[in-house]
CSV table of C-alpha atoms and ligand atoms in Angstrom, one decimal:
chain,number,residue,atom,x,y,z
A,227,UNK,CA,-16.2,17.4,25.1
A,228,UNK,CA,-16.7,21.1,25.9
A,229,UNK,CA,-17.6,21.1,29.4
A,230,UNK,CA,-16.4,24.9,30.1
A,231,UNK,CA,-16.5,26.4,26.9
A,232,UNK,CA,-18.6,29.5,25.7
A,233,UNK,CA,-19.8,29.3,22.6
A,234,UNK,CA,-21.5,32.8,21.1
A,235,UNK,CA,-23.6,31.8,18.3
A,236,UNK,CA,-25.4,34.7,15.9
A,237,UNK,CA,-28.3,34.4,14.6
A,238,UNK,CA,-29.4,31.7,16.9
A,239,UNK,CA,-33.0,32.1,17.4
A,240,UNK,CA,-34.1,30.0,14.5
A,241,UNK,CA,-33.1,27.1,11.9
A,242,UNK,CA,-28.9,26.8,11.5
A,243,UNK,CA,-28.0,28.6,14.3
A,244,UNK,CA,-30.3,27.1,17.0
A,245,UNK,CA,-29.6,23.9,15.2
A,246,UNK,CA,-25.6,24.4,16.0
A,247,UNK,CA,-26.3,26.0,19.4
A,248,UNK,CA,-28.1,22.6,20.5
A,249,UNK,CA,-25.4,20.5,18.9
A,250,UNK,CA,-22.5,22.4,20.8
A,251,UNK,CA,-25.0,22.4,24.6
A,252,UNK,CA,-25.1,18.9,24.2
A,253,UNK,CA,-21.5,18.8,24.6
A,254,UNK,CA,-21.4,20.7,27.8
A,255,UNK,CA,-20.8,24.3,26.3
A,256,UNK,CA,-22.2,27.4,27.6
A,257,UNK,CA,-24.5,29.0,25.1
A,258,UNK,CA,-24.9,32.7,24.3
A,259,UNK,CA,-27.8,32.9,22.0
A,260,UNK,CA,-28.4,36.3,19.2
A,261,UNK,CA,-31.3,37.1,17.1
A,262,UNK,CA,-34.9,38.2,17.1
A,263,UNK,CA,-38.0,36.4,17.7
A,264,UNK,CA,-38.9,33.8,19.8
A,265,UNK,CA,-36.3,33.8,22.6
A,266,UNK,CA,-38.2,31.5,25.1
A,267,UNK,CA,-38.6,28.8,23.3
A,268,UNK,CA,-34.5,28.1,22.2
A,269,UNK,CA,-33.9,29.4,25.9
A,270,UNK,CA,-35.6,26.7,26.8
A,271,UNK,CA,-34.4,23.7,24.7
A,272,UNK,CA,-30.5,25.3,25.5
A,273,UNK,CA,-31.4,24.8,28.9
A,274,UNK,CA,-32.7,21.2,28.8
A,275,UNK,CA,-29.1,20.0,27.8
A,276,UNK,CA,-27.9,21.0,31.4
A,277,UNK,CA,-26.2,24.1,30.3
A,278,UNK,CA,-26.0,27.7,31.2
A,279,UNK,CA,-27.6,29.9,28.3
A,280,UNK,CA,-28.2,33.9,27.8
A,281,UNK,CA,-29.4,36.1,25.2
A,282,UNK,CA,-28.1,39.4,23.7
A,283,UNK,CA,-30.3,41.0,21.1
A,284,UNK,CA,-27.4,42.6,19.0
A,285,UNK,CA,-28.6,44.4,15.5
A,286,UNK,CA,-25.6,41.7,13.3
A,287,UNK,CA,-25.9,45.3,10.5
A,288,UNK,CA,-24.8,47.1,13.8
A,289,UNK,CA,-21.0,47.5,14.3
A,290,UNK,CA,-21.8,49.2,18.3
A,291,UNK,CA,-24.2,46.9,18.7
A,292,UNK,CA,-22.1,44.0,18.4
A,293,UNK,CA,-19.0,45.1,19.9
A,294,UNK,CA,-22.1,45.4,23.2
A,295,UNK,CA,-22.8,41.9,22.5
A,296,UNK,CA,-19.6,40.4,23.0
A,297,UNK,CA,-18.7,42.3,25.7
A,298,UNK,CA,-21.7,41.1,27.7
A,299,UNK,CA,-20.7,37.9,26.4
A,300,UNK,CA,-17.2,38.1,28.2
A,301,UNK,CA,-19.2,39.8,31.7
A,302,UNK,CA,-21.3,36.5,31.7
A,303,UNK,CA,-19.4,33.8,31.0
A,304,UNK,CA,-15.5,35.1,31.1
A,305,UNK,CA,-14.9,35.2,27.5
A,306,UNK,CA,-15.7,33.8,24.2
A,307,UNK,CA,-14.3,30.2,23.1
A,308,UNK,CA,-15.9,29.2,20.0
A,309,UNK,CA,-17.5,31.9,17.9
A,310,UNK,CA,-20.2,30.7,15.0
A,311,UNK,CA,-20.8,33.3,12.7
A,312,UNK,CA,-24.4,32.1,11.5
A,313,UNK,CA,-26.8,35.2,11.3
A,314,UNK,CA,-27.8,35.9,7.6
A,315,UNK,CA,-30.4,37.0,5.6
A,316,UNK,CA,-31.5,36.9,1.6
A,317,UNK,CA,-33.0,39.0,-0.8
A,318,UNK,CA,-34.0,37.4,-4.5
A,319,UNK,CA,-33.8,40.0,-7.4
A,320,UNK,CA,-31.8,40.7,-10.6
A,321,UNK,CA,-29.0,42.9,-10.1
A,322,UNK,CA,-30.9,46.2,-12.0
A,323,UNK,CA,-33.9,45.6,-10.2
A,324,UNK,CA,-31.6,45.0,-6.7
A,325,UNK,CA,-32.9,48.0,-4.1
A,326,UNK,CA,-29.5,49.2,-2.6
A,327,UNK,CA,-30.4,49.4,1.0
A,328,UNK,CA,-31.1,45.6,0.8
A,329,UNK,CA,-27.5,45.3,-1.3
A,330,UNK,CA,-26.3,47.1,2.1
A,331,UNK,CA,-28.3,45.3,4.4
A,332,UNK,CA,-27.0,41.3,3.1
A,333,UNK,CA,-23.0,42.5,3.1
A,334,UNK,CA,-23.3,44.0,6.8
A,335,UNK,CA,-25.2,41.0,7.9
A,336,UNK,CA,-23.8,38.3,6.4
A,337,UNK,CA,-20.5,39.3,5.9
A,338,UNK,CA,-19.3,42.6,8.0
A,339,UNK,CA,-20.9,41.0,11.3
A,340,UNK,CA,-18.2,38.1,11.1
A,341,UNK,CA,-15.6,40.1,10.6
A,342,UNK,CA,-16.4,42.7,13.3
A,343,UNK,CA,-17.1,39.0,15.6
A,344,UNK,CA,-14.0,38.3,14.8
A,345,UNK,CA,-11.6,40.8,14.9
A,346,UNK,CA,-13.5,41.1,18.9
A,347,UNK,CA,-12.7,37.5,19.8
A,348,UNK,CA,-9.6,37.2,18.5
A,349,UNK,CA,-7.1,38.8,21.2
A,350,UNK,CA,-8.9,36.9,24.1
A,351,UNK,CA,-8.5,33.3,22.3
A,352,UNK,CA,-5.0,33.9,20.9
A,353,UNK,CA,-4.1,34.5,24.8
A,354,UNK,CA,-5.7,31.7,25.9
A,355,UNK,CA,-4.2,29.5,22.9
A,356,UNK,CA,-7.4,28.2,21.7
A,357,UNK,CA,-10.3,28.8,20.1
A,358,UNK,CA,-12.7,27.7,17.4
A,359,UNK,CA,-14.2,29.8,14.8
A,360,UNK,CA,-16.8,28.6,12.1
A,361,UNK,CA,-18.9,30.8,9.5
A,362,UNK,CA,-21.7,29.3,8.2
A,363,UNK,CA,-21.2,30.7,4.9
A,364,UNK,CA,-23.4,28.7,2.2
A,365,UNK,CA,-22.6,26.6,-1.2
A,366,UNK,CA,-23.5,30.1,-2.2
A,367,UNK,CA,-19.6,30.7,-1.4
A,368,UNK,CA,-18.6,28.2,-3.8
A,369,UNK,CA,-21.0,28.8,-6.8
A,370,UNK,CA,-23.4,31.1,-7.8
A,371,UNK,CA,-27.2,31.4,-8.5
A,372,UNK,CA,-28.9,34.0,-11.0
A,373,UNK,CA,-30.8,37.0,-8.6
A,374,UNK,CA,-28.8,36.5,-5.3
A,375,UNK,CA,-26.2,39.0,-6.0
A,376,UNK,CA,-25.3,40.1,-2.5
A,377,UNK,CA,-25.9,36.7,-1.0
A,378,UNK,CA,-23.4,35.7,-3.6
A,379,UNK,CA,-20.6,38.3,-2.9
A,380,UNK,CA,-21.5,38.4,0.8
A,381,UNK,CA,-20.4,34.6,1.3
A,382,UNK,CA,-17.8,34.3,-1.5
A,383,UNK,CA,-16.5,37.4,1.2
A,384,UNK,CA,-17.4,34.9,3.4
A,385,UNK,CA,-15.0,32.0,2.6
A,386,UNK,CA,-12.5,34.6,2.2
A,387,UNK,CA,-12.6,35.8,5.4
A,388,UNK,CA,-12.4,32.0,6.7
A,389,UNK,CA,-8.9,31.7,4.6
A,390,UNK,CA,-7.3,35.0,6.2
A,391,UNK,CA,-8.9,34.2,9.8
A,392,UNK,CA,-7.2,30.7,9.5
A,393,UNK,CA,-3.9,31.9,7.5
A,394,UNK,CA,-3.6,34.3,10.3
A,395,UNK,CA,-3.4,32.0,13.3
A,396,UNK,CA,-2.2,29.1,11.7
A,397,UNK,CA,0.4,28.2,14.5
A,398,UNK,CA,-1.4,28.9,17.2
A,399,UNK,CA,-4.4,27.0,18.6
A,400,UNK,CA,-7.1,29.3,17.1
A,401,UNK,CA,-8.8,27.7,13.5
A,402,UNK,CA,-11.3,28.8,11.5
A,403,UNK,CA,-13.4,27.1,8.7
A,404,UNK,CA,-16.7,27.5,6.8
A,405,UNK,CA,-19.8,25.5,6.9
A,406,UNK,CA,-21.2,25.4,3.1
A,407,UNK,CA,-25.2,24.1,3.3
A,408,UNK,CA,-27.0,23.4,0.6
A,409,UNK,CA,-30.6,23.9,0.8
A,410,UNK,CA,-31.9,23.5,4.2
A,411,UNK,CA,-35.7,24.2,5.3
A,412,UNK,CA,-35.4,26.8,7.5
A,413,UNK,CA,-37.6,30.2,7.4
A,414,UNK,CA,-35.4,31.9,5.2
A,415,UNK,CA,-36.1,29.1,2.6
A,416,UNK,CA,-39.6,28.7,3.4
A,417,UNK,CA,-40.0,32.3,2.4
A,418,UNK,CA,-38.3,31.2,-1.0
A,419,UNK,CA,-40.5,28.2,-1.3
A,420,UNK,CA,-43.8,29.7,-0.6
A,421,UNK,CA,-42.7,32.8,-3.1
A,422,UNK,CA,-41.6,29.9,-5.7
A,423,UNK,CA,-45.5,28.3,-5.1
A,424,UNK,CA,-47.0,31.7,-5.3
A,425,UNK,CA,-45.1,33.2,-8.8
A,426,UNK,CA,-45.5,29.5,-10.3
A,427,UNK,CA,-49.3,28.9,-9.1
A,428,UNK,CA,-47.9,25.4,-7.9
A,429,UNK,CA,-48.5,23.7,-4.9
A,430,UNK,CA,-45.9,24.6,-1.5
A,431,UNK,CA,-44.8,20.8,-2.2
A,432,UNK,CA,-44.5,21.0,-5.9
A,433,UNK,CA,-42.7,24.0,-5.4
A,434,UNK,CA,-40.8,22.4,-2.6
A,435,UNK,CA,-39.7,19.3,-5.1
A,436,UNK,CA,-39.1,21.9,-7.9
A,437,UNK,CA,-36.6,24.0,-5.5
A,438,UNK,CA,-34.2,20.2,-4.6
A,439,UNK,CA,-34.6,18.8,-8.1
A,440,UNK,CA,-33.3,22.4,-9.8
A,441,UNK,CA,-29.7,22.6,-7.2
A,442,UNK,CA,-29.8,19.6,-4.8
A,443,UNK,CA,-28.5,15.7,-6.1
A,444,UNK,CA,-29.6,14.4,-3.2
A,445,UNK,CA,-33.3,15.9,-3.4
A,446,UNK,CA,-33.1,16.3,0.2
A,447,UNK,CA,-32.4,19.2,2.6
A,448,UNK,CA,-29.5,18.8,5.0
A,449,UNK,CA,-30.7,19.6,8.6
A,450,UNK,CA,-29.7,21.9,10.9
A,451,UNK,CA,-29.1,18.4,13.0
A,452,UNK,CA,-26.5,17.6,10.9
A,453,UNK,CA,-24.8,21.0,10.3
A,454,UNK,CA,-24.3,21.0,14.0
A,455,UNK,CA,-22.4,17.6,14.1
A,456,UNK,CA,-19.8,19.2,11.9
A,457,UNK,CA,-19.9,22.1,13.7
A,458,UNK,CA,-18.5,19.7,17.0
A,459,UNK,CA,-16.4,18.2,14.9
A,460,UNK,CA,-14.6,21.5,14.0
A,461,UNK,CA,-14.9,22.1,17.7
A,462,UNK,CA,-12.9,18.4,18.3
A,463,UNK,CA,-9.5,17.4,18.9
A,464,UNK,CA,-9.5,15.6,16.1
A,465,UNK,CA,-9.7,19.2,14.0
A,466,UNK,CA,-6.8,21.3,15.5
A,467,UNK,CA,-5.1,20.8,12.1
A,468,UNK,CA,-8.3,21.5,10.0
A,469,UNK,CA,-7.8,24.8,8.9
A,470,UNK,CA,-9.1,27.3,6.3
A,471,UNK,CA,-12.2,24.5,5.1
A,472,UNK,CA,-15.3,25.1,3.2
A,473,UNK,CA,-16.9,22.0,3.7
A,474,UNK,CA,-19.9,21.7,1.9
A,475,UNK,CA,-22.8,19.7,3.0
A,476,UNK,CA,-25.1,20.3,-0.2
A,477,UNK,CA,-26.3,16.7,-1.3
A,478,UNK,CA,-23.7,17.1,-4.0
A,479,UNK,CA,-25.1,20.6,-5.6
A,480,UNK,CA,-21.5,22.3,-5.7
A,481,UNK,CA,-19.9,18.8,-7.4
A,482,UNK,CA,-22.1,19.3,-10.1
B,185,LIG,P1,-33.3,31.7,9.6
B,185,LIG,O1,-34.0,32.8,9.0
B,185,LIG,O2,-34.0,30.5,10.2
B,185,LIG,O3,-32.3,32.2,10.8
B,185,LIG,C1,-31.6,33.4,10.7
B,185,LIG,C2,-31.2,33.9,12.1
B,185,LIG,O4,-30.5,35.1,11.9
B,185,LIG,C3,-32.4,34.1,13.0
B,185,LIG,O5,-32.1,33.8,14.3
B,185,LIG,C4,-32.7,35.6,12.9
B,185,LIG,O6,-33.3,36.2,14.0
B,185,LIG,C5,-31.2,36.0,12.8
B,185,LIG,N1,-31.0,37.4,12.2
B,185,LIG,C6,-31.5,37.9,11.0
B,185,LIG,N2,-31.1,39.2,10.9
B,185,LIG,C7,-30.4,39.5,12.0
B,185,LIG,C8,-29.7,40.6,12.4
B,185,LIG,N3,-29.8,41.8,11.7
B,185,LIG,N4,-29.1,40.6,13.6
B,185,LIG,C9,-29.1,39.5,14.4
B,185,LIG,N5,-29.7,38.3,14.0
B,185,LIG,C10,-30.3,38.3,12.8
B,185,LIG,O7,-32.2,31.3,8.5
B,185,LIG,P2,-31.2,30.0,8.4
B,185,LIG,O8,-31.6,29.3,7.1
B,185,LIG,O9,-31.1,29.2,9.6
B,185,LIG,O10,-29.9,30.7,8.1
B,185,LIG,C11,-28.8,30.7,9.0
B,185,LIG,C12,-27.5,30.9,8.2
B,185,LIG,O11,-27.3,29.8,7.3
B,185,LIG,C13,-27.5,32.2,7.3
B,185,LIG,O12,-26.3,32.8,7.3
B,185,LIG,C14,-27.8,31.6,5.9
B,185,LIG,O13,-27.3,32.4,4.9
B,185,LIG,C15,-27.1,30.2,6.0
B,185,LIG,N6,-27.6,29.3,5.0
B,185,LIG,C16,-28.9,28.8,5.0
B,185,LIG,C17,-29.2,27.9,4.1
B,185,LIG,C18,-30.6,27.3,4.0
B,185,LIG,O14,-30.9,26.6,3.0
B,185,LIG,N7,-31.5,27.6,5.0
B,185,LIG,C19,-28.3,27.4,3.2
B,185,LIG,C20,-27.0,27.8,3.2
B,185,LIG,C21,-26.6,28.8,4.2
Protein backbone atom coordinates (compact mmCIF):
# COMPACT_ATOMS: atom_id res chain seq x y z
CA UNK A 1 0.00 0.00 0.00
CA UNK A 2 3.00 2.35 0.25
CA UNK A 3 5.40 0.86 -2.14
CA UNK A 4 7.41 4.31 -2.83
CA UNK A 5 6.74 6.27 0.08
CA UNK A 6 9.28 7.72 2.73
CA UNK A 7 8.23 7.71 5.80
CA UNK A 8 10.57 9.78 8.56
CA UNK A 9 9.70 8.53 11.88
CA UNK A 10 11.38 10.29 15.24
CA UNK A 11 12.19 8.73 17.88
CA UNK A 12 12.34 5.40 16.21
CA UNK A 13 14.92 3.46 17.99
CA UNK A 14 12.78 1.97 20.59
CA UNK A 15 9.01 1.12 21.69
CA UNK A 16 6.22 3.41 19.65
CA UNK A 17 8.20 4.61 17.11
CA UNK A 18 10.00 1.31 16.05
CA UNK A 19 6.66 -0.21 16.53
CA UNK A 20 5.07 2.31 13.79
CA UNK A 21 8.26 2.17 11.65
CA UNK A 22 7.69 -1.74 11.24
CA UNK A 23 4.05 -1.34 10.72
CA UNK A 24 4.54 1.31 7.79
CA UNK A 25 7.94 -1.15 6.18
CA UNK A 26 5.59 -3.85 6.03
CA UNK A 27 3.69 -1.83 3.57
CA UNK A 28 6.46 -1.23 1.29
CA UNK A 29 7.56 2.27 2.64
CA UNK A 30 11.03 3.51 2.91
CA UNK A 31 12.02 4.02 6.42
CA UNK A 32 14.26 6.83 7.85
CA UNK A 33 14.77 5.93 11.39
CA UNK A 34 15.82 8.88 14.48
CA UNK A 35 16.92 8.40 18.00
CA UNK A 36 19.73 7.10 20.25
CA UNK A 37 20.68 3.73 21.17
CA UNK A 38 20.68 0.71 19.59
CA UNK A 39 20.63 1.46 15.82
CA UNK A 40 21.59 -2.05 14.60
CA UNK A 41 19.17 -3.95 15.79
CA UNK A 42 15.82 -1.78 14.32
CA UNK A 43 18.14 -1.36 11.16
CA UNK A 44 17.97 -4.74 10.97
CA UNK A 45 14.25 -5.69 11.58
CA UNK A 46 13.42 -2.43 8.97
CA UNK A 47 15.36 -4.26 6.57
CA UNK A 48 13.86 -7.69 6.91
CA UNK A 49 10.46 -6.26 5.49
CA UNK A 50 12.32 -5.74 2.02
CA UNK A 51 12.66 -2.11 2.41
CA UNK A 52 15.33 0.55 2.19
CA UNK A 53 16.10 2.02 5.74
CA UNK A 54 18.71 4.92 7.03
CA UNK A 55 19.39 6.54 10.13
CA UNK A 56 19.97 10.26 11.14
CA UNK A 57 20.85 10.84 14.75
CA UNK A 58 19.09 14.39 15.10
CA UNK A 59 19.08 15.95 18.81
CA UNK A 60 14.60 16.24 18.55
CA UNK A 61 15.51 19.56 21.57
CA UNK A 62 17.72 20.70 18.51
CA UNK A 63 16.03 23.11 15.97
CA UNK A 64 19.59 22.86 13.43
CA UNK A 65 19.83 19.55 14.12
CA UNK A 66 16.60 18.72 12.81
CA UNK A 67 16.32 20.97 9.95
CA UNK A 68 19.95 18.47 9.05
CA UNK A 69 17.89 15.59 9.51
CA UNK A 70 15.23 16.18 7.07
CA UNK A 71 17.36 17.47 4.71
CA UNK A 72 19.37 14.21 4.53
CA UNK A 73 16.11 12.75 4.58
CA UNK A 74 15.20 14.44 1.15
CA UNK A 75 19.16 13.62 -0.30
CA UNK A 76 18.40 9.87 0.40
CA UNK A 77 15.15 9.10 -0.55
CA UNK A 78 13.81 12.38 -2.58
CA UNK A 79 11.68 13.77 0.01
CA UNK A 80 9.48 13.10 2.86
CA UNK A 81 5.89 11.45 2.52
CA UNK A 82 4.55 10.58 5.70
CA UNK A 83 6.13 12.29 8.76
CA UNK A 84 5.42 10.53 12.46
CA UNK A 85 6.25 12.81 15.06
CA UNK A 86 6.82 10.09 17.91
CA UNK A 87 10.14 11.09 19.88
CA UNK A 88 9.22 12.01 23.53
CA UNK A 89 10.39 11.96 26.81
CA UNK A 90 8.88 12.24 30.68
CA UNK A 91 9.88 13.63 33.75
CA UNK A 92 7.45 12.76 37.05
CA UNK A 93 7.48 15.68 39.76
CA UNK A 94 5.12 18.22 41.28
CA UNK A 95 5.11 21.47 39.67
CA UNK A 96 7.26 23.37 42.76
CA UNK A 97 9.61 20.58 42.87
CA UNK A 98 9.69 20.59 38.60
CA UNK A 99 13.66 21.42 37.73
CA UNK A 100 13.19 23.93 34.78
CA UNK A 101 15.75 22.68 32.39
CA UNK A 102 13.67 19.32 32.43
CA UNK A 103 10.34 21.73 31.99
CA UNK A 104 12.54 23.01 28.87
CA UNK A 105 13.73 19.83 27.79
CA UNK A 106 9.78 17.87 27.56
CA UNK A 107 8.22 21.11 25.45
CA UNK A 108 11.28 21.11 22.86
CA UNK A 109 11.03 17.40 22.59
CA UNK A 110 7.83 16.57 22.62
CA UNK A 111 6.27 19.39 21.33
CA UNK A 112 8.74 22.08 19.39
CA UNK A 113 10.34 18.98 17.35
CA UNK A 114 6.88 18.46 15.57
CA UNK A 115 6.34 21.65 14.86
CA UNK A 116 9.82 22.37 13.46
CA UNK A 117 9.13 18.60 11.40
CA UNK A 118 6.47 20.04 10.24
CA UNK A 119 6.73 23.34 9.20
CA UNK A 120 10.07 21.42 7.06
CA UNK A 121 7.81 18.90 5.38
CA UNK A 122 5.09 20.82 4.60
CA UNK A 123 6.09 22.77 1.26
CA UNK A 124 7.42 19.50 -0.40
CA UNK A 125 4.07 17.47 0.34
CA UNK A 126 1.61 20.33 -0.43
CA UNK A 127 3.55 20.32 -4.01
CA UNK A 128 3.32 16.92 -4.42
CA UNK A 129 -0.59 16.92 -3.21
CA UNK A 130 -0.15 14.35 -0.56
CA UNK A 131 1.11 13.50 2.41
CA UNK A 132 0.39 12.01 5.83
CA UNK A 133 1.25 13.46 9.14
CA UNK A 134 0.60 11.72 12.54
CA UNK A 135 1.86 12.90 16.17
CA UNK A 136 1.82 10.42 18.66
CA UNK A 137 0.70 12.72 21.21
CA UNK A 138 -0.64 10.60 24.37
CA UNK A 139 -4.26 10.36 26.36
CA UNK A 140 -1.98 12.79 28.25
CA UNK A 141 -3.46 15.29 25.44
CA UNK A 142 -6.86 14.62 26.40
CA UNK A 143 -6.69 14.49 30.28
CA UNK A 144 -4.34 15.12 32.84
CA UNK A 145 -2.33 13.33 35.61
CA UNK A 146 -1.01 14.91 38.99
CA UNK A 147 3.23 15.47 38.57
CA UNK A 148 3.49 15.34 34.65
CA UNK A 149 3.13 18.98 34.09
CA UNK A 150 5.14 19.45 30.97
CA UNK A 151 4.13 16.09 29.53
CA UNK A 152 0.73 17.51 30.14
CA UNK A 153 1.10 20.87 28.34
CA UNK A 154 3.58 19.49 25.80
CA UNK A 155 0.86 17.12 24.25
CA UNK A 156 -2.31 19.08 25.00
CA UNK A 157 0.24 21.55 22.59
CA UNK A 158 0.43 18.53 20.94
CA UNK A 159 -3.21 17.94 19.82
CA UNK A 160 -3.28 21.51 19.08
CA UNK A 161 -0.75 21.46 16.70
CA UNK A 162 -2.64 18.41 15.01
CA UNK A 163 -5.96 20.78 14.65
CA UNK A 164 -3.95 23.72 12.96
CA UNK A 165 -1.65 21.29 10.78
CA UNK A 166 -5.05 19.66 9.56
CA UNK A 167 -7.25 23.07 9.53
CA UNK A 168 -4.45 24.32 7.46
CA UNK A 169 -4.44 21.81 4.57
CA UNK A 170 -7.80 20.80 4.75
CA UNK A 171 -8.35 20.83 0.85
CA UNK A 172 -5.49 19.67 -0.19
CA UNK A 173 -4.16 16.04 0.07
CA UNK A 174 -1.96 16.61 3.14
CA UNK A 175 -3.88 15.34 6.77
CA UNK A 176 -2.76 15.30 10.00
CA UNK A 177 -4.13 13.51 13.20
CA UNK A 178 -2.91 12.42 16.67
CA UNK A 179 -2.33 8.95 18.06
CA UNK A 180 -3.61 9.13 21.89
CA UNK A 181 -1.92 5.74 23.75
CA UNK A 182 -2.77 4.82 26.91
CA UNK A 183 -0.20 3.04 28.81
CA UNK A 184 2.05 1.08 26.78
CA UNK A 185 5.30 -0.91 28.08
CA UNK A 186 7.89 0.68 26.56
CA UNK A 187 11.28 2.00 28.40
CA UNK A 188 9.84 5.14 29.21
CA UNK A 189 7.19 3.33 31.28
CA UNK A 190 9.33 0.73 32.58
CA UNK A 191 11.31 3.53 34.14
CA UNK A 192 7.82 4.61 35.75
CA UNK A 193 7.15 1.09 36.83
CA UNK A 194 10.32 0.09 38.25
CA UNK A 195 10.30 3.80 40.17
CA UNK A 196 6.55 2.96 41.29
CA UNK A 197 8.08 -0.72 42.71
CA UNK A 198 11.05 1.02 44.26
CA UNK A 199 9.04 4.19 46.21
CA UNK A 200 6.18 1.60 47.04
CA UNK A 201 8.63 -1.43 48.18
CA UNK A 202 6.21 -3.57 45.91
CA UNK A 203 7.07 -6.05 43.60
CA UNK A 204 7.91 -4.81 39.43
CA UNK A 205 4.48 -6.85 38.81
CA UNK A 206 2.53 -5.47 41.73
CA UNK A 207 3.66 -2.29 40.74
CA UNK A 208 2.95 -3.15 37.16
CA UNK A 209 -0.92 -4.22 38.02
CA UNK A 210 -1.10 -1.09 40.39
CA UNK A 211 0.03 1.29 37.32
CA UNK A 212 -3.25 -0.43 34.69
CA UNK A 213 -5.75 -0.80 37.59
CA UNK A 214 -5.10 3.17 38.76
CA UNK A 215 -5.72 4.70 34.65
CA UNK A 216 -6.38 1.75 32.29
CA UNK A 217 -10.17 -0.13 31.98
CA UNK A 218 -8.83 -2.60 30.09
CA UNK A 219 -5.86 -3.58 32.58
CA UNK A 220 -3.84 -4.02 29.58
CA UNK A 221 -1.22 -2.07 27.72
CA UNK A 222 -1.91 -1.30 24.06
CA UNK A 223 1.17 -2.37 21.97
CA UNK A 224 3.26 -0.66 19.88
CA UNK A 225 1.77 -3.48 17.29
CA UNK A 226 -1.30 -2.07 17.40
CA UNK A 227 -0.47 1.68 17.48
CA UNK A 228 1.17 0.94 14.14
CA UNK A 229 -2.01 -0.51 12.47
CA UNK A 230 -3.64 2.80 13.03
CA UNK A 231 -0.84 4.55 12.02
CA UNK A 232 -1.45 2.55 8.22
CA UNK A 233 -4.74 3.29 8.50
CA UNK A 234 -4.15 7.15 8.73
CA UNK A 235 -1.70 6.37 6.01
CA UNK A 236 -4.83 4.59 3.82
CA UNK A 237 -7.17 5.66 1.25
CA UNK A 238 -9.73 4.99 3.27
CA UNK A 239 -8.43 8.22 5.60
CA UNK A 240 -8.01 11.14 3.12
CA UNK A 241 -11.09 12.65 4.81
CA UNK A 242 -9.85 11.87 8.41
CA UNK A 243 -8.67 14.98 9.47
CA UNK A 244 -7.69 16.79 12.76
CA UNK A 245 -8.30 13.13 15.06
CA UNK A 246 -7.10 12.30 18.41
CA UNK A 247 -7.92 8.91 18.47
CA UNK A 248 -7.25 7.37 21.60
CA UNK A 249 -6.26 3.84 22.02
CA UNK A 250 -6.18 3.78 25.98
CA UNK A 251 -8.30 0.64 27.07
CA UNK A 252 -11.00 3.19 27.83
CA UNK A 253 -8.79 5.43 30.43
CA UNK A 254 -9.91 8.92 28.68
CA UNK A 255 -13.87 7.69 28.66
CA UNK A 256 -13.73 7.49 32.19
P1 LIG B 1 10.79 5.07 24.34
O1 LIG B 1 11.59 5.65 25.45
O2 LIG B 1 10.74 3.59 24.14
O3 LIG B 1 11.21 5.72 22.94
C1 LIG B 1 11.48 7.07 22.82
C2 LIG B 1 12.25 7.27 21.55
O4 LIG B 1 12.56 8.67 21.44
C3 LIG B 1 13.57 6.51 21.52
O5 LIG B 1 13.85 6.09 20.21
C4 LIG B 1 14.57 7.58 21.97
O6 LIG B 1 15.91 7.33 21.53
C5 LIG B 1 13.96 8.79 21.29
N1 LIG B 1 14.39 10.06 21.85
C6 LIG B 1 14.37 10.47 23.14
N2 LIG B 1 14.89 11.70 23.24
C7 LIG B 1 15.23 12.07 21.98
C8 LIG B 1 15.83 13.23 21.42
N3 LIG B 1 16.19 14.27 22.18
N4 LIG B 1 16.06 13.26 20.09
C9 LIG B 1 15.73 12.20 19.31
N5 LIG B 1 15.18 11.08 19.78
C10 LIG B 1 14.93 11.02 21.10
O7 LIG B 1 9.33 5.68 24.55
P2 LIG B 1 7.90 5.30 23.96
O8 LIG B 1 7.07 4.89 25.10
O9 LIG B 1 8.01 4.43 22.75
O10 LIG B 1 7.41 6.76 23.55
C11 LIG B 1 7.26 7.18 22.21
C12 LIG B 1 6.21 8.26 22.17
O11 LIG B 1 4.97 7.74 22.60
C13 LIG B 1 6.53 9.45 23.09
O12 LIG B 1 6.19 10.65 22.45
C14 LIG B 1 5.62 9.19 24.28
O13 LIG B 1 5.29 10.38 24.93
C15 LIG B 1 4.43 8.58 23.59
N6 LIG B 1 3.57 7.81 24.49
C16 LIG B 1 4.04 6.72 25.17
C17 LIG B 1 3.18 6.04 26.00
C18 LIG B 1 3.61 4.82 26.76
O14 LIG B 1 2.82 4.35 27.60
N7 LIG B 1 4.78 4.27 26.51
C19 LIG B 1 1.85 6.44 26.13
C20 LIG B 1 1.41 7.55 25.43
C21 LIG B 1 2.28 8.23 24.60
Amino acid sequence: MLKGKTALVTGSTSGIGLGIALALAKQGARIVLNGFGDLEGPQAAIRACGVPVTYHGADMSRPDEIGAMMQYATQQFGGIDILVNNAGIQHVARIEDFPPERWDAVIAINLSSAFHTTRLALPAMQAAGWGRIINVASVHGLVASAEKSAYVAAKHGLVGLTKVTALENATGGVTCNAICPGWVLTPLVQKQVDAKAATLGISKDEATRQLLSEKEPSLQFTTPEELGALAVFFCSAAANNVRGVAWNMDGGWAAQ
